[in-house]
XYZ file of C-alpha atoms in Angstrom:
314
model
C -14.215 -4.183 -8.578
C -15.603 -1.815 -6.019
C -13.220 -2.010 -2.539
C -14.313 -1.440 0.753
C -11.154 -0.629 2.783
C -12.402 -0.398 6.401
C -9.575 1.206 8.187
C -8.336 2.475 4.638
C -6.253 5.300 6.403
C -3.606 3.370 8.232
C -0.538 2.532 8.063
C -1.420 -1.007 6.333
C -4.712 0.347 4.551
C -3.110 3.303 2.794
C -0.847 1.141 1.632
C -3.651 -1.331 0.118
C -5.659 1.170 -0.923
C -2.753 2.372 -3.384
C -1.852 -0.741 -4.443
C -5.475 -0.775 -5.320
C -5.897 2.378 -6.901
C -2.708 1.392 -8.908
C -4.840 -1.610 -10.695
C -7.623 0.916 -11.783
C -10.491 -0.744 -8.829
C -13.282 1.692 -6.838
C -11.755 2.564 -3.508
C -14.515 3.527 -0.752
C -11.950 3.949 2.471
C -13.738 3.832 5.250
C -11.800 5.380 9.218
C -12.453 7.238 11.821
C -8.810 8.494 12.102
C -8.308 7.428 15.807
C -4.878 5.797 13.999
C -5.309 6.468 10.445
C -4.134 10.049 9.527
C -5.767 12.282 6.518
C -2.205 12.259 5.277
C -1.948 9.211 4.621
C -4.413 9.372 1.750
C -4.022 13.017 1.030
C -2.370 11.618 -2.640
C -5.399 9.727 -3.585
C -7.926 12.037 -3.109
C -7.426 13.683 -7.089
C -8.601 9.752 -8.213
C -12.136 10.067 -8.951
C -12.485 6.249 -8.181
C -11.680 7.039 -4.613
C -14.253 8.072 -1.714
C -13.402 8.891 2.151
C -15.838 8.219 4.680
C -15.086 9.681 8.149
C -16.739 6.860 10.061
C -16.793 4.420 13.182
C -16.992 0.683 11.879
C -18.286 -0.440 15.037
C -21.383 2.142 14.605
C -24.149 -0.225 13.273
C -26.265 2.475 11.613
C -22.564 4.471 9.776
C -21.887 1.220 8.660
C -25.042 0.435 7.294
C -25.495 3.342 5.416
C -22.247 3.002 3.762
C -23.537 -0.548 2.621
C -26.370 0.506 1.061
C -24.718 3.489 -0.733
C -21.427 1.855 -1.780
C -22.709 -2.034 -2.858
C -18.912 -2.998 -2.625
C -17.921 -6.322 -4.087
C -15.182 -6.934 -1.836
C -14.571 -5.786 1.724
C -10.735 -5.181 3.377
C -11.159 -5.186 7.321
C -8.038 -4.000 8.428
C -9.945 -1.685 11.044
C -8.855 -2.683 14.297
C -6.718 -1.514 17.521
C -3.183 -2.073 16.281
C -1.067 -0.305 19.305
C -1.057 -3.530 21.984
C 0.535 -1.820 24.578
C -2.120 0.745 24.398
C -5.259 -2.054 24.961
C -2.863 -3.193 28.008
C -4.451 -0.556 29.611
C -7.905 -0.459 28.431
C -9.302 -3.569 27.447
C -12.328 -2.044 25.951
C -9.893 -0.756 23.159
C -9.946 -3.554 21.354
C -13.621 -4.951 22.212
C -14.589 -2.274 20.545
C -12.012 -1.286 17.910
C -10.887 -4.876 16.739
C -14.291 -7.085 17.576
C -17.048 -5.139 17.678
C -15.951 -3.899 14.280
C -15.669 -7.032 12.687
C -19.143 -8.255 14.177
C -20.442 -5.134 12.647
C -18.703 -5.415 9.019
C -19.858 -9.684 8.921
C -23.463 -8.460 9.870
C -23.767 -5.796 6.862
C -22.153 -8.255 4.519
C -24.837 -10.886 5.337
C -27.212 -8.157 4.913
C -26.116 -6.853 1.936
C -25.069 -10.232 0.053
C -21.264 -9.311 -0.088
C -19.204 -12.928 -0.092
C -16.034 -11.578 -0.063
C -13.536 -10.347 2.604
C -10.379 -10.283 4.103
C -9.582 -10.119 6.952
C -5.982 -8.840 9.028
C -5.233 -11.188 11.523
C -2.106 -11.603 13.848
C 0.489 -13.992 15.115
C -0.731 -12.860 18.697
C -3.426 -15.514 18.384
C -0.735 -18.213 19.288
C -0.064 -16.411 22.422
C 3.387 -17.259 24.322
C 4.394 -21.173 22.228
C 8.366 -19.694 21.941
C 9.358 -23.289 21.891
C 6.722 -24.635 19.025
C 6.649 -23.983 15.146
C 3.916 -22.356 14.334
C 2.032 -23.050 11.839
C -1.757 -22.514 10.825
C -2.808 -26.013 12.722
C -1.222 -25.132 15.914
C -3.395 -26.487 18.218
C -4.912 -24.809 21.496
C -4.287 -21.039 20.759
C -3.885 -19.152 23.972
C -3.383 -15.630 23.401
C -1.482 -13.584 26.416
C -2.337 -9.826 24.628
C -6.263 -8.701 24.462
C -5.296 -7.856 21.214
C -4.672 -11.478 20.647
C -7.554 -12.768 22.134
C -9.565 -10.100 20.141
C -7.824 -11.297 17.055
C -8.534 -14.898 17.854
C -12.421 -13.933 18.496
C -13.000 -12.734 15.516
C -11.562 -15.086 13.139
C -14.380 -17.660 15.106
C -17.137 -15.151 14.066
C -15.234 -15.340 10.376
C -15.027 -18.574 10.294
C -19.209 -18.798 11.712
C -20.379 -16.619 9.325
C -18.786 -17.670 6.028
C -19.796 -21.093 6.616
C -23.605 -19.280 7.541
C -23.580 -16.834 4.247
C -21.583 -18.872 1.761
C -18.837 -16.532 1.774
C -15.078 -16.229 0.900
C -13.020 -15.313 3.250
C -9.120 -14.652 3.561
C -7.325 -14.882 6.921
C -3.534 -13.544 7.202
C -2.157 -14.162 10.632
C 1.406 -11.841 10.260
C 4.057 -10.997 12.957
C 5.466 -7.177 12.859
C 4.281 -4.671 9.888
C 6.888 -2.112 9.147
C 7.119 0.448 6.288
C 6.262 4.135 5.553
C 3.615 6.052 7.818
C 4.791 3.632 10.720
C 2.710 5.377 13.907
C 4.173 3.385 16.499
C 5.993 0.625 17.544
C 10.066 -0.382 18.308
C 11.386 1.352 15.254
C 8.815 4.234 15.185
C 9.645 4.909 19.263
C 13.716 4.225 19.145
C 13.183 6.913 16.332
C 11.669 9.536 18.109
C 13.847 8.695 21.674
C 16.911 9.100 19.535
C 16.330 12.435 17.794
C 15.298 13.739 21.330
C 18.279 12.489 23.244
C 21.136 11.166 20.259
C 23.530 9.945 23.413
C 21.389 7.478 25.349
C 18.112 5.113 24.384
C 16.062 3.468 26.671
C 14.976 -0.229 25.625
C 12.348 -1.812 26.873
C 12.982 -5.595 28.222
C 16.403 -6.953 27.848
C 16.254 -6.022 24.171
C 16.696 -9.972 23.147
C 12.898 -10.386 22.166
C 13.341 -11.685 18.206
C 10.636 -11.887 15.977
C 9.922 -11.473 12.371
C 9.416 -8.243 10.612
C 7.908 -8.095 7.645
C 7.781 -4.663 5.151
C 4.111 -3.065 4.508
C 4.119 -3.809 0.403
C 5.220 -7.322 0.913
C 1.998 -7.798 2.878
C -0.137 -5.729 0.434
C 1.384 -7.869 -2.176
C -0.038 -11.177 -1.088
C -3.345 -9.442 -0.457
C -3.788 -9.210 -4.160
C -2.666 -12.041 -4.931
C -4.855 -14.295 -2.564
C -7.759 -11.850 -1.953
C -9.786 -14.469 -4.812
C -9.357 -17.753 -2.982
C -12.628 -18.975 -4.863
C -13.897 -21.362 -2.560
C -16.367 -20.830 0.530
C -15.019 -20.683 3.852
C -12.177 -19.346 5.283
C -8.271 -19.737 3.616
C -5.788 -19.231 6.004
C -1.952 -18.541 5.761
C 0.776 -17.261 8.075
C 2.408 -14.769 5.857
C 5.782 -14.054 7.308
C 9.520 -13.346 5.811
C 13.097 -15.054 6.573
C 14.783 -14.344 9.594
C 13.752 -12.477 12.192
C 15.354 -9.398 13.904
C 15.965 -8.631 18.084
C 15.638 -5.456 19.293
C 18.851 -5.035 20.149
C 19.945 -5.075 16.419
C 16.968 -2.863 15.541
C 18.689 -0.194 18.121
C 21.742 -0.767 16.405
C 20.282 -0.393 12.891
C 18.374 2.453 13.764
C 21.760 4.254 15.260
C 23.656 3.436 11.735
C 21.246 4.931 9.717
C 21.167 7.744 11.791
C 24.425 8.459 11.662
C 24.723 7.915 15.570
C 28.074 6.564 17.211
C 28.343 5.490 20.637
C 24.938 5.530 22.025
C 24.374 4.171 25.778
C 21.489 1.827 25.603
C 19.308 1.579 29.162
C 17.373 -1.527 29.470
C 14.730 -1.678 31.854
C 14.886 -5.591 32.272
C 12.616 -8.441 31.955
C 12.324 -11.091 28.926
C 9.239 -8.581 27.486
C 9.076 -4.897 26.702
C 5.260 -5.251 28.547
C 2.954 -7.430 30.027
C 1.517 -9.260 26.823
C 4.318 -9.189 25.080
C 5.716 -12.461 23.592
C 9.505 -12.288 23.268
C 10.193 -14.616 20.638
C 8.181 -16.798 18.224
C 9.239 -19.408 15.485
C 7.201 -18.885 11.995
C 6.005 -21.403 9.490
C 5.390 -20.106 6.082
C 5.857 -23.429 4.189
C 2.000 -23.016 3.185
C 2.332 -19.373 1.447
C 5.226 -20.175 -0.026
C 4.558 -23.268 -1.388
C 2.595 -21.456 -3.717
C 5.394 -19.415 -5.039
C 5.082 -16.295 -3.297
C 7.610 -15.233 -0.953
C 8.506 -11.599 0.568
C 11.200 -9.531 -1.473
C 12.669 -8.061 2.083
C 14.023 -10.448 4.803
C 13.495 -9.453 8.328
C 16.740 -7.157 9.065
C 16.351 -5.641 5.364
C 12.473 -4.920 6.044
C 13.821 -3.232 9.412
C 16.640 -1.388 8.080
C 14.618 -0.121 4.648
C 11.967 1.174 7.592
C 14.657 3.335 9.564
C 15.497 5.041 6.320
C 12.158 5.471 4.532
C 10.838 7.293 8.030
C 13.853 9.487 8.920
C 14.348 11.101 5.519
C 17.160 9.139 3.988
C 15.833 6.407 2.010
């Protein structure tokens, strides 16, 4: 199989894109390393099945061309604006990073007769239901992020355009992605706060926002082993983990990995850490694991195995 891995340099990409190289498949990443890093695939670049574009998914023409040169079989979209607090402040972030990029991708698989994709969705698509059970026929989604609403926007043109081009499609709405090559995010910024100033750490909210967090390979695992869902249309799961972890015991995990004893946290109030934010959300992942699968790391393990994979000691 030939892979197109749009946003292949990220956090979650790299990741895929070595699981993929692992199982012997052409790797074409494609990024344009606004949040992928060349580090990230630095390792990979020795495999002679694997090829770096330096590219803008939401160009039309540096997407075409890559099309027409590459003929992939299969195409990853995890291109998209991942840092929500950042599109707080500039909508067009993630018009142009998360939808126009996925309007782009859909258009050159038409053109090019590629039927298969998947697609990295979000559990911001729900918006703010912290007193419903979410599952993938939750009705009226109301996303409170634009990353949410983004999100939500393209899974319509998905949905549109599979039933239009007879192709297969795989949706994964997920909460929190944590692992190696984190670039931002709770963990990622108590972190960097703590090895600037070890005695006090500022918390955003009231720290009692809870939600799931699930660890990058679990996620690239059930990528591989849904990506074929052999059927037209779109196949959707909420692929999540059990338990779920507040910030507060993310601070406190962070500080016993670290070694760090009596650190002052600072909260700076309010039920979210930002306008957007939804403090807490209840899961259903009856559906994926119904199957069988389920996620080696629970929530607090996923958090705590994070901590010590990106400070050294794990």
């Amino acid at each position: 199989m030939k892979a197109l891995v749009v946003g292949g340099a990220g956090f979650i990409g790299s990741h895929l894109c070595d699981a993929l190289a692992e199982l012997g498949h052409d790797i074409v990443c494609v990024d344009n390393f606004s949040l992928g890093t060349r580090q990230n695939i630095e390792h990979l670049k020795a495999n002679q099945k694997f090829a770096v574009y330096e590219a803008d998914a939401s160009a039309k023409e540096e997407l075409d061309r890559i099309f027409e040169q590459e003929s992939p079989d299969y195409v990853f979209h995890l291109a998209a604006n991942s840092d929500i607090q950042a599109s707080a402040k500039n909508p067009d972030v993630e018009y142009q990073n998360t939808y126009t990029t996925t309007f782009r991708i859909l258009s050159c698989m038409r053109k090019y007769g590629v039927k298969k994709l998947f697609f990295a969705s979000t559990s911001a698509v729900y918006g703010d239901k912290r007193d419903e059970l979410l599952d993938e026929n939750t009705p009226n989604l109301s996303p409170v992020s634009y990353y949410g609403a983004a999100k939500l926007g393209c899974e319509a043109l998905i949905s549109a355009f599979s039933y239009m081009n007879e192709m297969e499609a795989l949706v994964f709405r997920f909460p929190n992605v944590v692992g190696p090559r984190l670039t931002h995010g709770v963990i990622f910024d108590f972190i960097r706060k703590l090895q600037k100033d070890p005695a006090c750490l500022q918390i955003l909210g009231d720290g009692k926002q809870t939600k799931p967090y699930i660890y990058v390979t679990d996620l690239v695992d059930a990528i591989l082993r849904f990506m074929g869902t052999g059927k037209q249309g779109v196949e959707l799961y909420n692929v999540g983990v059990q338990g779920s972890t507040s910030v507060i015991r993310i601070a406190d995990i962070v500080c016993e990995e670290m070694g760090l004893q009596s650190v002052k946290y600072k909260f700076t109030g309010g039920e979210g850490g930002w306008k957007g934010d939804v403090p807490r959300f209840e899961y259903c992942i009856d559906k994926i694991q119904s199957t069988g699968w389920k996620a080696v790391f629970t929530s607090d393990q996923a958090v705590r195995e994070t901590v010590r994979k990106n400070t050294g000691r794990g």
